[in-house]
Each structure stands twice: as structure tokens, then as C-alpha cells.
mmCIF file with all atom_site columns, C-alpha atoms in Angstrom:
data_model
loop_
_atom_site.group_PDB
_atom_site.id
_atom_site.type_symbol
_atom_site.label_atom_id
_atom_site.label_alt_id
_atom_site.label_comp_id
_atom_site.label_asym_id
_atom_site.label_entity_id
_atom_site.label_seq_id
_atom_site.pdbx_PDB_ins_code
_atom_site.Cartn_x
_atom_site.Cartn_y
_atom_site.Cartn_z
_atom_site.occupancy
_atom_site.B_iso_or_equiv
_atom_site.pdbx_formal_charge
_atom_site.auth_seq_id
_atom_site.auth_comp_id
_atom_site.auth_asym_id
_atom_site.auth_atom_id
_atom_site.pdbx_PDB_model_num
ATOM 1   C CA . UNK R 1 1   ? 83.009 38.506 36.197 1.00 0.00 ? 1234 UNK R CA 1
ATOM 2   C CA . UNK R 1 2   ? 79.130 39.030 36.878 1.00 0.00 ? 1235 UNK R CA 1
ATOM 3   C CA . UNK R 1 3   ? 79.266 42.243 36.134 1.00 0.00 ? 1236 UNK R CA 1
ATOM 4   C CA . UNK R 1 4   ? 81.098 41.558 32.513 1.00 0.00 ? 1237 UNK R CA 1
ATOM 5   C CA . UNK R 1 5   ? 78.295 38.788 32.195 1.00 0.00 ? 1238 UNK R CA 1
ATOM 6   C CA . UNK R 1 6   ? 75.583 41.227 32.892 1.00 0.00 ? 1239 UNK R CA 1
ATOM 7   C CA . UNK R 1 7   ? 77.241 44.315 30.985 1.00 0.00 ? 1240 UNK R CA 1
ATOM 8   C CA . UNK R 1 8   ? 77.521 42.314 27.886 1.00 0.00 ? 1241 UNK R CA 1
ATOM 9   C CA . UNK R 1 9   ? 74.065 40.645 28.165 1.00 0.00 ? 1242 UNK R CA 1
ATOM 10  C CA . UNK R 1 10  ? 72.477 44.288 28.825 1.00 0.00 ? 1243 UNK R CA 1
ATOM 11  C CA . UNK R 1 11  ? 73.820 44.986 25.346 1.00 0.00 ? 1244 UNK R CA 1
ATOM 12  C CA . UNK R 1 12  ? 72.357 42.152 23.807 1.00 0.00 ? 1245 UNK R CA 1
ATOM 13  C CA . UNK R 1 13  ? 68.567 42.436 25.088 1.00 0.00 ? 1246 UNK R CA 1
ATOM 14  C CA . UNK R 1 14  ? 66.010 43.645 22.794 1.00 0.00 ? 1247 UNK R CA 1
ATOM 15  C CA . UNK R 1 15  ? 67.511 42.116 19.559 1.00 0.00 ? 1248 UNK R CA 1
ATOM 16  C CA . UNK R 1 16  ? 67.200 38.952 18.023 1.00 0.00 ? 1249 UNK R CA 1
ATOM 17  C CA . UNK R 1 17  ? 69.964 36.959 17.778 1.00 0.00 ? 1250 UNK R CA 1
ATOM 18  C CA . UNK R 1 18  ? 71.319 34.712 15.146 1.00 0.00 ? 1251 UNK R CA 1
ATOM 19  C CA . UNK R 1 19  ? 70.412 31.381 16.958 1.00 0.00 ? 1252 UNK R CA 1
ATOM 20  C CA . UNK R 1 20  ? 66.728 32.795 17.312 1.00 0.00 ? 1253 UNK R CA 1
ATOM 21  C CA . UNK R 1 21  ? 67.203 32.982 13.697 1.00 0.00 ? 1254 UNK R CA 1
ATOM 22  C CA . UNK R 1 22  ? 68.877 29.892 13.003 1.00 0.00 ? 1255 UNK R CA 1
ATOM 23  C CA . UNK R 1 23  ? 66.101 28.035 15.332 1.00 0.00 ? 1256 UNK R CA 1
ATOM 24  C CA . UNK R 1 24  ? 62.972 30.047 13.657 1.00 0.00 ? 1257 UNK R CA 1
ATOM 25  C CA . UNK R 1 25  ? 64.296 28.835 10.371 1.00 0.00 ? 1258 UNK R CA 1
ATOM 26  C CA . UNK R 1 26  ? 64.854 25.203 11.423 1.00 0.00 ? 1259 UNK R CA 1
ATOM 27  C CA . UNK R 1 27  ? 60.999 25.518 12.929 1.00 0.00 ? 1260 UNK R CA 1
ATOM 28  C CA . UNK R 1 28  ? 59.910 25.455 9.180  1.00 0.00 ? 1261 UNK R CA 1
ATOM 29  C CA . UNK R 1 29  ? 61.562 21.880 8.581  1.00 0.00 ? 1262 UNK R CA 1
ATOM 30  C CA . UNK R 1 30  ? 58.417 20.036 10.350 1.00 0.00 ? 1263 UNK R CA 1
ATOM 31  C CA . UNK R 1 31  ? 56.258 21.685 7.882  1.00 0.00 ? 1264 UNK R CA 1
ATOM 32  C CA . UNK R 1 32  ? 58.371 21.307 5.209  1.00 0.00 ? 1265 UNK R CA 1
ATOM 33  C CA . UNK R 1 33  ? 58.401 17.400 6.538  1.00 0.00 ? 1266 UNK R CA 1
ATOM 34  C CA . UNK R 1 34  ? 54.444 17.557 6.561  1.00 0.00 ? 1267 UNK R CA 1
ATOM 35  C CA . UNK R 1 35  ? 54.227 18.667 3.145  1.00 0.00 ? 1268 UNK R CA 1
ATOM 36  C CA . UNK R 1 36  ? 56.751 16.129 1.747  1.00 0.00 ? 1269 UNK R CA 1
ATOM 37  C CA . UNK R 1 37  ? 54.396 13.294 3.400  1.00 0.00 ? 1270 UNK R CA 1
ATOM 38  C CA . UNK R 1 38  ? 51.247 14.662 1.888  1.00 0.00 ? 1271 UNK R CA 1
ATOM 39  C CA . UNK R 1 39  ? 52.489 14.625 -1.650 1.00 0.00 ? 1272 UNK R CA 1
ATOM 40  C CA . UNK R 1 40  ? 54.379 11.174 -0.948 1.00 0.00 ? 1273 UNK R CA 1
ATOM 41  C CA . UNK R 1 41  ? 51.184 9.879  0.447  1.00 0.00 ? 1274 UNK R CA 1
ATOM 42  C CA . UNK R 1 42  ? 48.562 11.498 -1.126 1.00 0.00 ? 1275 UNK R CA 1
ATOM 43  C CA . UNK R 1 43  ? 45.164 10.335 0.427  1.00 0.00 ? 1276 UNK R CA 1
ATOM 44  C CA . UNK R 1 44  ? 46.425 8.626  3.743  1.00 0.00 ? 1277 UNK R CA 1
ATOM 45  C CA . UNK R 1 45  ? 45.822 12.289 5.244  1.00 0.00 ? 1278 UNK R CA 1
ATOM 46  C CA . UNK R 1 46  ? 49.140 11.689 7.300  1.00 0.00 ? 1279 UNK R CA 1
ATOM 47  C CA . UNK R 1 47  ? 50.942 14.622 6.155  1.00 0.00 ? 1280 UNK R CA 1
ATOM 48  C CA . UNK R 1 48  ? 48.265 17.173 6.222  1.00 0.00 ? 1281 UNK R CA 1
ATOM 49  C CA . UNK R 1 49  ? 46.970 16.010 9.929  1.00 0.00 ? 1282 UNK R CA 1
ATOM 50  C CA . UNK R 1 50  ? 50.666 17.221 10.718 1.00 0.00 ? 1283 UNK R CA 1
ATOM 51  C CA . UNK R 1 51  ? 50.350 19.721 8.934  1.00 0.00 ? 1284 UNK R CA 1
ATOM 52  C CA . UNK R 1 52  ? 47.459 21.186 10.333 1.00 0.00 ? 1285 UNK R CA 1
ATOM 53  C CA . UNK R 1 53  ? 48.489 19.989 14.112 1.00 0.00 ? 1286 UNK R CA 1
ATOM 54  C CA . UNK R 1 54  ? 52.437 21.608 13.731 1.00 0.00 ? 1287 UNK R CA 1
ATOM 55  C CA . UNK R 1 55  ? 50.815 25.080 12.304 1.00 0.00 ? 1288 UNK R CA 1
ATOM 56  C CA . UNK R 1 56  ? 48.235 24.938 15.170 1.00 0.00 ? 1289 UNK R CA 1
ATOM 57  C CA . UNK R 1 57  ? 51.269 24.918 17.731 1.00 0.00 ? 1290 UNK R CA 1
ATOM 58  C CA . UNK R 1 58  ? 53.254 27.795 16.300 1.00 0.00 ? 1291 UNK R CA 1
ATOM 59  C CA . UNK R 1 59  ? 50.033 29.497 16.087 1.00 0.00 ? 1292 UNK R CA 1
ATOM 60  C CA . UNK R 1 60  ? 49.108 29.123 19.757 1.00 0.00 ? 1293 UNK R CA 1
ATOM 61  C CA . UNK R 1 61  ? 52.640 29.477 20.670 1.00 0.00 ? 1294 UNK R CA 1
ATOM 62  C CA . UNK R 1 62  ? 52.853 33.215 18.555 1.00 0.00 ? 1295 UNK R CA 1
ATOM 63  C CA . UNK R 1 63  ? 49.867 34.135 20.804 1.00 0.00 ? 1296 UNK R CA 1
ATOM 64  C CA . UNK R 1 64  ? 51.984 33.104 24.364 1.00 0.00 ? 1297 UNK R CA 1
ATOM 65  C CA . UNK R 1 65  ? 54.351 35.255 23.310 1.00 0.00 ? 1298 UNK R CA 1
ATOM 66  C CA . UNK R 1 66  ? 51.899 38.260 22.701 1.00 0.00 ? 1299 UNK R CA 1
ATOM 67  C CA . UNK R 1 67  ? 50.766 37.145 26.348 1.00 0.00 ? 1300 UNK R CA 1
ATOM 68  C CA . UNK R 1 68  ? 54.542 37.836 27.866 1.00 0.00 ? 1301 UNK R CA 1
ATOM 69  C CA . UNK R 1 69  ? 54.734 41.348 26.262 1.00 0.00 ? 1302 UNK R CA 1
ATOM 70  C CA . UNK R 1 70  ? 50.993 42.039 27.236 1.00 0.00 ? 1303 UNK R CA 1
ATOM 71  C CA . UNK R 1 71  ? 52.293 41.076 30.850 1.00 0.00 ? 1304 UNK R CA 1
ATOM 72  C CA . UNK R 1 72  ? 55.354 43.575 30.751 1.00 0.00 ? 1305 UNK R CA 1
ATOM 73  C CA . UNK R 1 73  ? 52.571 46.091 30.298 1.00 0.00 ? 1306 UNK R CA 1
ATOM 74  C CA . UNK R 1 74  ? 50.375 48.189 32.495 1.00 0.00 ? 1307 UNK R CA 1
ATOM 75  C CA . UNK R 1 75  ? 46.308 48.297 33.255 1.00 0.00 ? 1308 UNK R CA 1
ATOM 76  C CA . UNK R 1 76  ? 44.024 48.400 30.478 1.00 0.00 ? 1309 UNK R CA 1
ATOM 77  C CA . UNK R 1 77  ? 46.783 48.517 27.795 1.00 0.00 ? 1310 UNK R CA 1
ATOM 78  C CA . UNK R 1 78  ? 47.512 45.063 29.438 1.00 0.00 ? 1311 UNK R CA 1
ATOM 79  C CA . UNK R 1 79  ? 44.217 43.817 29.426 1.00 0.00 ? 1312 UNK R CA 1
ATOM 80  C CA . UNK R 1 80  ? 43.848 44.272 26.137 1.00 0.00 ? 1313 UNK R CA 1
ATOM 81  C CA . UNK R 1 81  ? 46.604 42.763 24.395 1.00 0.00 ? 1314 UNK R CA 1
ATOM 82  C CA . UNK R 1 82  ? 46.160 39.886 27.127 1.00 0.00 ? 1315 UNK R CA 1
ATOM 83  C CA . UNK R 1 83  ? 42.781 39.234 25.112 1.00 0.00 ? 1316 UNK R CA 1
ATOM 84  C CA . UNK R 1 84  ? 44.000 39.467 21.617 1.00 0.00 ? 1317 UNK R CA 1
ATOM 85  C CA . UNK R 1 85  ? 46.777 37.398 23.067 1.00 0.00 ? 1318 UNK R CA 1
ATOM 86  C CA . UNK R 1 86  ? 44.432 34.623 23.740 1.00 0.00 ? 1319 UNK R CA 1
ATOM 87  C CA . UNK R 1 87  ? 43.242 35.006 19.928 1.00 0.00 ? 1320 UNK R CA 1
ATOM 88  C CA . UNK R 1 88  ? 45.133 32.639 18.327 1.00 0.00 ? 1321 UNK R CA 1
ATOM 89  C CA . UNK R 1 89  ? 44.658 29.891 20.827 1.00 0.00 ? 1322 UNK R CA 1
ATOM 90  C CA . UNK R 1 90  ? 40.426 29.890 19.812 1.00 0.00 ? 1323 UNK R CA 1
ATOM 91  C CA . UNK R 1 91  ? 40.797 30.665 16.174 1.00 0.00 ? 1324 UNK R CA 1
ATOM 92  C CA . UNK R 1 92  ? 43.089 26.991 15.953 1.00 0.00 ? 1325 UNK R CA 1
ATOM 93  C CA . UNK R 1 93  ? 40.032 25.332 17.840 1.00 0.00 ? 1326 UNK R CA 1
ATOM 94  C CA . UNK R 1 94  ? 37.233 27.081 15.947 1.00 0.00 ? 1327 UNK R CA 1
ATOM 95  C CA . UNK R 1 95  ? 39.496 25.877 12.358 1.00 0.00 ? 1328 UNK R CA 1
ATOM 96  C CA . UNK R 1 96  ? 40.338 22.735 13.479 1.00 0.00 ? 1329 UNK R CA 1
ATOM 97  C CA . UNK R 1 97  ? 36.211 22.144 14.935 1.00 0.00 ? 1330 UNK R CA 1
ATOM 98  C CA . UNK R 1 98  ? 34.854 23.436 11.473 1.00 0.00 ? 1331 UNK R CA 1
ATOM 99  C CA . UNK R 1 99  ? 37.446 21.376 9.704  1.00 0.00 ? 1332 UNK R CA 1
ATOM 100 C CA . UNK R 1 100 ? 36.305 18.090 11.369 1.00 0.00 ? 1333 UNK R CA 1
ATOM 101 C CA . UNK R 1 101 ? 32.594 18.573 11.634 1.00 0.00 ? 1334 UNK R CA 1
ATOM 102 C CA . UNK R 1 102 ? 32.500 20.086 7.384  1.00 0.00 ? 1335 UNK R CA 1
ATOM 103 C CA . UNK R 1 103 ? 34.658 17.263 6.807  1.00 0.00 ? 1336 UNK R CA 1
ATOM 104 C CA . UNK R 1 104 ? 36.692 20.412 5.226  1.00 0.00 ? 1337 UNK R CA 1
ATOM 105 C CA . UNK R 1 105 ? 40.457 19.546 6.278  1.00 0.00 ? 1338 UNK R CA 1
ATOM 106 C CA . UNK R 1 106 ? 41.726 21.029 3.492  1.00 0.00 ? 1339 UNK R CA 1
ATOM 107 C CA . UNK R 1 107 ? 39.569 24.960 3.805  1.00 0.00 ? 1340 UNK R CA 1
ATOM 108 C CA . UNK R 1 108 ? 40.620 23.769 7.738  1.00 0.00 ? 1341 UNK R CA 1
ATOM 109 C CA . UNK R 1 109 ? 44.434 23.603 6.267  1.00 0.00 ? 1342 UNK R CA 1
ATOM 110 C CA . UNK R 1 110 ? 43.910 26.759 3.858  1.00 0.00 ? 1343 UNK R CA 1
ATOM 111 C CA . UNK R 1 111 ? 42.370 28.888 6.802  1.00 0.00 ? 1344 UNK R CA 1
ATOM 112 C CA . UNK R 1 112 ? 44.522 28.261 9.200  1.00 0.00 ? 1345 UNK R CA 1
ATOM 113 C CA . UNK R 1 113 ? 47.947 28.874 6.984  1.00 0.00 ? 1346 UNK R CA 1
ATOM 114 C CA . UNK R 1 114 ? 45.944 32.465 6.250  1.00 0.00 ? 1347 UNK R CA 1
ATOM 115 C CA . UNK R 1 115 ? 45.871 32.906 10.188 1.00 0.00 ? 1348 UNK R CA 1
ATOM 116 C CA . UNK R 1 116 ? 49.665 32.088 10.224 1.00 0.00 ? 1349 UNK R CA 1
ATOM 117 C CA . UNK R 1 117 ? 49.931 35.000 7.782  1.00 0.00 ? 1350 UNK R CA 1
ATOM 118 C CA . UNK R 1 118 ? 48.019 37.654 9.729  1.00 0.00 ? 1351 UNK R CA 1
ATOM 119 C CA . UNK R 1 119 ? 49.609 37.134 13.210 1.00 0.00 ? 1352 UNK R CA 1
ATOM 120 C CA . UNK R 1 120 ? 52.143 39.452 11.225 1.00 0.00 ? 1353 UNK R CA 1
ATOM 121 C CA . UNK R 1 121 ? 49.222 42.180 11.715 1.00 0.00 ? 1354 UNK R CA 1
ATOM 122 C CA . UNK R 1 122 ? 49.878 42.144 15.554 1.00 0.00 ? 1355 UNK R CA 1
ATOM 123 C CA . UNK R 1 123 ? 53.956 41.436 15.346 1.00 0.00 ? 1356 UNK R CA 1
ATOM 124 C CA . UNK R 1 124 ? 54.221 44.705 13.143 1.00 0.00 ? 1357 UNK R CA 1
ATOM 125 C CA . UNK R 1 125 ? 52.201 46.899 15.550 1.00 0.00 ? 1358 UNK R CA 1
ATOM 126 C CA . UNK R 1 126 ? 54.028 45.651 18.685 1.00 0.00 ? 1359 UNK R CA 1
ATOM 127 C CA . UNK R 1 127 ? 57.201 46.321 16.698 1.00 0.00 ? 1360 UNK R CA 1
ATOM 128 C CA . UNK R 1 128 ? 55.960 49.142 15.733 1.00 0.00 ? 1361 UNK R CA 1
ATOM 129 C CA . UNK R 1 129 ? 55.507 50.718 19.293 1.00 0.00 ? 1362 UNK R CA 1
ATOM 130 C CA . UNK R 1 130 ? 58.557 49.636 20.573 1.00 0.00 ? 1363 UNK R CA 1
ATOM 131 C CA . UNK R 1 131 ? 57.615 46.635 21.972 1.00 0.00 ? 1364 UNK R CA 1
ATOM 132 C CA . UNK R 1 132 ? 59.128 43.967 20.072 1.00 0.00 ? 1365 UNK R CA 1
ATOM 133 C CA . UNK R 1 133 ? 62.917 43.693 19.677 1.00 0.00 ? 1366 UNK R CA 1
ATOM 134 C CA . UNK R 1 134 ? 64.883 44.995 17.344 1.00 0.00 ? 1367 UNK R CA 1
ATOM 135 C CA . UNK R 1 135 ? 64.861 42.144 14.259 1.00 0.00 ? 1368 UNK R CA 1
ATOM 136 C CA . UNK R 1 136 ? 61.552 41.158 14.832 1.00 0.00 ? 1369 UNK R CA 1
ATOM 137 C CA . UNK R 1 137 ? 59.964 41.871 11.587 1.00 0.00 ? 1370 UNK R CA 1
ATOM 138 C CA . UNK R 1 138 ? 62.862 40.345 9.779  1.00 0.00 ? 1371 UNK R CA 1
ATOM 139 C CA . UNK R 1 139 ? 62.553 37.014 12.179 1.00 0.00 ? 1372 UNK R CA 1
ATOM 140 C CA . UNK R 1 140 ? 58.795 37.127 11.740 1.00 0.00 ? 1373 UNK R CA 1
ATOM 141 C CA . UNK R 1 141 ? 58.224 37.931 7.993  1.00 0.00 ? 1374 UNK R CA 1
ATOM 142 C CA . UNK R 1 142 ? 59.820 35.043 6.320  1.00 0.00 ? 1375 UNK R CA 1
ATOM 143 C CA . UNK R 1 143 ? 59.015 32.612 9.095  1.00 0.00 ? 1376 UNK R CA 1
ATOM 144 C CA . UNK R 1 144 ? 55.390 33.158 9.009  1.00 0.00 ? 1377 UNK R CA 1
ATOM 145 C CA . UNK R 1 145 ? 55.164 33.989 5.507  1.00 0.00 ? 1378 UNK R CA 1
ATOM 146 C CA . UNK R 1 146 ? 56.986 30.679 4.540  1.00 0.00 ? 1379 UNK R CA 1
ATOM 147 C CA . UNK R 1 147 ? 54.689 28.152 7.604  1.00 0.00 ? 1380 UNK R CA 1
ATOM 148 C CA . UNK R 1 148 ? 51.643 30.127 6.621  1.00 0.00 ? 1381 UNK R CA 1
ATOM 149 C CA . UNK R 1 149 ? 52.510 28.878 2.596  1.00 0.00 ? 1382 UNK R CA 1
ATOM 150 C CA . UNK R 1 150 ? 53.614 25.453 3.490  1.00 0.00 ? 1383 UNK R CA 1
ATOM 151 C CA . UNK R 1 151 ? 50.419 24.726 5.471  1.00 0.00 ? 1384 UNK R CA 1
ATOM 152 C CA . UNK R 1 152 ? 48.262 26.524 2.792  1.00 0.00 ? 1385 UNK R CA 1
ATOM 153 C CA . UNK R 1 153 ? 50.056 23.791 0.634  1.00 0.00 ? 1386 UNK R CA 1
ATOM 154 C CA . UNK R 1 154 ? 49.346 21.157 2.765  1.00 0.00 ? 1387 UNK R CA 1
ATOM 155 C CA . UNK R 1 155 ? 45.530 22.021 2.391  1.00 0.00 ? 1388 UNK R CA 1
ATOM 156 C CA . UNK R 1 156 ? 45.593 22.368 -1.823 1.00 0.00 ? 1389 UNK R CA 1
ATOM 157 C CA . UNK R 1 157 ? 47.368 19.172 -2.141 1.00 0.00 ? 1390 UNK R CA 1
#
């Protein structure tokens, strides 16, 4: 029985699955929420501070996972994507602290759907060297293409 278990999970590893999907595409419904109380409430600021906080997550979250596949890696080459891994993590904090002290939420809002967008910069080259699984792009693509929209959105409303 273990070995069926672990044949049939061997086969599986390295692609993404359709509850991966179904679970990235559900991760757009807080935004989607967000956006929905911003133009409900215009003004109160409600919607866009969850806006801005949910994007901040997935952002910081996108750059953990660059940390696990920098950690399956080797000397320098590790090092390296360890640091761009730890990117996304400072850019959130360096939006969200211009955004407060500008008294710019909205650029704050604009910016950081932008850096949503290019995290697809560093999924397509670790897909692209064989790092990523297979379905990657087409998890990643609409995902960040559609919270990096919604929370530029968020910021124009």
C-alpha cells in the first residue's frame, strides 16, 4: 500500500494540480471583496486598506516560495535567489511606508498591484530553468495578472 501511495504521488510531483488551481483562483475573491467595499464605500478607505494589506500578503507570500526553491538549490546559485527571495517582503514595506508618510494610498495601491505584476518576471525564469513545476506559468499568469488589476483598481477608485 505505501509503495502504491508513493508510486502514484512520485507521478504527481512537479505539476500543479487542479485544487492548487481551484485554491489560487478562490485567493482572488478577498480582492475581489476589497474592491466591492471600496466602490460601496467610497471614502471610508475600508476597502482599499484591504486591499492594499491582502495584496501585501500574497506578495510576501510569492517571495517565501522563491525562498523554498532557492533552498533546494546549491552555494552561490542559492544565495542569490535567497536575496531576491527576500525582495518582495521590503518592496511591500518601502510601498506601504511611502504610501503612509505621502499620504499617497492610492500611488501606494497602484505601485504595489504593478509589483504583483512583475513577480511574473522571476516565476517565468524559475520556470524557465526547470525549477518551477510544470503549470506554473498557467497558475501564475492569470492569478497575478488578475490581484495585480484588482489592487491597481483598488488604488484608481
Amino acid at each position: 500500500m505505501i509503495d502504491h501511495v508513493h508510486r502514484q504521488n512520485s507521478r504527481e510531483t512537479g505539476r500543479v494540480c487542479a485544487v492548487a488551481r481551484g485554491l489560487g483562483i478562490a485567493g482572488l475573491l478577498p480582492q475581489i471583496a476589497a474592491v466591492w467595499l471600496a466602490v460601496r464605500d467610497p471614502g471610508v478607505g475600508v476597502g482599499e486598506f484591504l486591499a492594499f494589506l491582502y495584496a501585501s500578503v500574497i506578495v510576501s507570500f510569492l517571495g517565501g516560495i522563491w525562498w523554498g526553491f532557492a533552498m533546494l538549490r546549491a552555494g552561490r546559485s542559492q544565495a542569490r535567489l535567497a536575496t531576491v527571495a527576500i525582495l518582495p517582503s521590503l518592496a511591500v514595506v518601502a510601498i506601504g511606508l511611502g504610501g503612509f508618510l505621502f499620504d499617497q494610498p492610492d500611488v501606494a495601491l497602484i505601485v504595489l498591484g504593478v509589483t504583483v505584476m512583475l513577480t511574473l518576471v522571476v516565476d517565468y525564469h524559475l520556470f524557465r530553468i526547470g525549477e518551477a513545476p510544470a503549470g506554473w506559468m498557467a497558475l501564475r499568469v492569470p492569478l497575478s495578472i488578475g490581484l495585480g488589476a484588482l489592487t491597481i483598481v483598488a488604488g484608481l477608485l
